[in-house]
Amino acid sequence: MEAAKSMDELTPIREVADRFGLPLSTLHYWERRGLVEPHRRSGRRYFDSEQVYRVALIKLWRETGLMSVEEIHSLLHRDVPPGTDWQSTVHARISALEAHIARLDAARSYLGHLLTCAHGNDLERCPDFRATVPVPRPDQDGPKSPTGTGPKDSP
């Protein structure tokens, strides 16, 4: 199939990188991870129209769907962990995006309040703003350290 393609139908990797505003190293990384498969001519990489489309798709998923390279690989190759399917990956990503959107909405709300608050420079005393700041009660478990054991008492 590659032999049937003429050089006129193939786009050099540098041109693809420039067109999408990507460093060459990103396209090389995506190739190593199996996301794209450029053609090789005299040791140089070229992309056919299908691979250029795939670059556009990967970039869209990375930027708008905030998908990891692993998630994109599983969607492109339909190879997900045993016991799951590619739709589970999509559902998980949708859930993560919805949670992210909720956090962004909350941030927009309190930033908007900061701009219009009658308390001016004394925002810590604003009862409306204070009501939006989650402060755990002493009887609640606080956030855990990355190891899950809580803060350490010793240095």
Coordinates of C-alpha atoms in Angstrom, one line a residue:
M1 CA 0.0 0.0 0.0
E2 CA 2.8 2.4 0.9
A3 CA 4.5 1.8 -2.5
A4 CA 1.3 2.9 -4.3
K5 CA 1.5 6.4 -2.7
S6 CA 3.4 9.1 -4.5
M7 CA 5.5 11.7 -2.7
D8 CA 2.9 14.3 -3.7
E9 CA 0.3 12.6 -1.5
L10 CA 2.5 12.5 1.6
T11 CA 3.2 15.4 3.9
P12 CA 6.7 15.7 5.6
I13 CA 6.6 15.4 9.4
R14 CA 8.0 19.0 9.8
E15 CA 5.0 20.4 7.8
V16 CA 2.5 18.4 9.9
A17 CA 4.2 19.6 13.1
D18 CA 4.1 23.2 11.9
R19 CA 0.5 23.0 10.7
F20 CA -0.7 21.7 14.1
G21 CA 1.6 23.9 16.2
L22 CA 3.3 20.8 17.6
P23 CA 6.9 20.1 18.4
L24 CA 8.5 17.4 16.3
S25 CA 9.2 15.5 19.5
T26 CA 5.4 15.2 20.1
L27 CA 4.9 13.4 16.8
H28 CA 7.9 11.2 17.4
Y29 CA 6.4 10.3 20.9
W30 CA 3.0 9.6 19.4
E31 CA 4.7 7.3 16.9
R32 CA 6.6 5.4 19.6
R33 CA 3.3 5.0 21.6
G34 CA 1.6 3.6 18.5
L35 CA -0.8 6.6 18.0
V36 CA 0.4 7.5 14.5
E37 CA 2.2 5.5 11.8
P38 CA 4.1 7.7 9.4
H39 CA 5.5 6.4 6.1
R40 CA 9.3 6.3 5.7
R41 CA 11.1 7.4 2.6
S42 CA 14.9 7.6 2.7
G43 CA 14.8 7.6 6.5
R44 CA 12.4 10.6 6.6
R45 CA 8.8 10.5 8.0
Y46 CA 5.8 11.4 5.9
F47 CA 2.2 11.4 6.8
D48 CA -0.6 10.5 4.4
S49 CA -4.0 12.2 4.7
E50 CA -5.4 9.5 7.1
Q51 CA -2.4 10.0 9.4
V52 CA -2.8 13.8 9.2
Y53 CA -6.5 13.3 10.2
R54 CA -5.3 11.1 13.1
V55 CA -3.0 13.9 14.3
A56 CA -5.9 16.3 14.2
L57 CA -8.1 13.8 16.2
I58 CA -5.4 13.1 18.8
K59 CA -4.8 16.9 19.2
L60 CA -8.5 17.5 19.6
W61 CA -8.9 14.7 22.2
R62 CA -5.8 15.9 24.1
E63 CA -7.0 19.6 24.2
T64 CA -10.7 19.4 24.5
G65 CA -11.3 16.0 26.1
L66 CA -8.2 16.2 28.3
M67 CA -7.5 12.6 27.4
S68 CA -4.3 10.8 28.3
V69 CA -2.1 9.2 25.6
E70 CA -3.1 5.8 27.1
E71 CA -6.8 6.6 26.8
I72 CA -6.4 7.8 23.2
H73 CA -4.4 4.6 22.4
S74 CA -7.2 2.4 23.9
L75 CA -9.8 4.2 21.8
L76 CA -7.8 4.1 18.6
H77 CA -6.9 0.5 19.0
R78 CA -9.9 -0.7 21.0
D79 CA -7.5 -2.3 23.4
V80 CA -8.8 -1.7 26.9
P81 CA -8.0 -3.6 30.1
P82 CA -9.7 -7.0 30.3
G83 CA -13.2 -6.8 31.6
T84 CA -13.9 -3.3 30.2
D85 CA -14.6 -1.9 26.8
W86 CA -13.7 1.3 25.0
Q87 CA -17.0 2.8 26.0
S88 CA -16.1 2.5 29.6
T89 CA -13.0 4.7 28.8
V90 CA -15.3 7.3 27.2
H91 CA -17.8 7.2 30.1
A92 CA -15.0 7.6 32.6
R93 CA -13.6 10.6 30.7
I94 CA -17.1 12.2 30.5
S95 CA -17.5 11.8 34.3
A96 CA -14.0 13.4 34.8
L97 CA -14.9 16.3 32.5
E98 CA -18.2 16.9 34.3
A99 CA -16.4 17.1 37.7
H100 CA -13.8 19.4 36.2
I101 CA -16.6 21.6 34.7
A102 CA -18.2 21.8 38.2
R103 CA -15.0 22.9 39.7
L104 CA -14.5 25.6 37.0
D105 CA -18.1 26.8 37.5
A106 CA -17.5 27.2 41.2
A107 CA -14.3 29.1 40.5
R108 CA -16.0 31.4 38.1
S109 CA -18.7 32.0 40.7
Y110 CA -16.4 33.0 43.5
L111 CA -14.2 35.1 41.2
G112 CA -17.3 36.9 40.0
H113 CA -18.3 37.5 43.6
L114 CA -14.8 38.9 44.4
L115 CA -15.3 41.5 41.7
T116 CA -18.7 42.6 43.0
C117 CA -18.4 42.1 46.8
A118 CA -19.5 45.0 48.9
H119 CA -16.8 44.1 51.5
G120 CA -14.1 45.2 49.1
N121 CA -10.7 44.4 50.5
D122 CA -12.1 42.6 53.5
L123 CA -13.3 39.5 51.6
E124 CA -12.4 37.1 54.4
R125 CA -15.3 38.7 56.4
C126 CA -17.9 38.5 53.6
P127 CA -20.6 36.0 54.9
D128 CA -21.6 35.1 51.3
F129 CA -18.0 34.3 50.3
R130 CA -17.3 32.5 53.5
A131 CA -20.3 30.3 52.9
T132 CA -18.8 29.0 49.6
V133 CA -15.4 28.1 51.2
P134 CA -15.4 24.4 52.4
V135 CA -13.7 24.1 55.8
P136 CA -13.7 20.6 57.2
R137 CA -15.1 20.3 60.8
P138 CA -12.8 18.9 63.5
D139 CA -14.8 15.6 63.5
Q140 CA -14.4 15.1 59.7
D141 CA -11.4 13.4 58.1
G142 CA -9.3 15.9 56.2
P143 CA -7.4 15.3 53.0
K144 CA -4.8 12.6 53.2
S145 CA -1.2 12.9 52.2
P146 CA -0.2 11.1 49.0
T147 CA 0.6 8.0 51.0
G148 CA -2.8 8.0 52.6
T149 CA -1.4 8.2 56.2
G150 CA -2.0 11.9 56.9
P151 CA 0.5 14.6 57.7
K152 CA 3.7 13.5 59.5
D153 CA 4.5 15.0 62.9
S154 CA 8.3 14.7 62.6
P155 CA 10.5 16.6 60.2

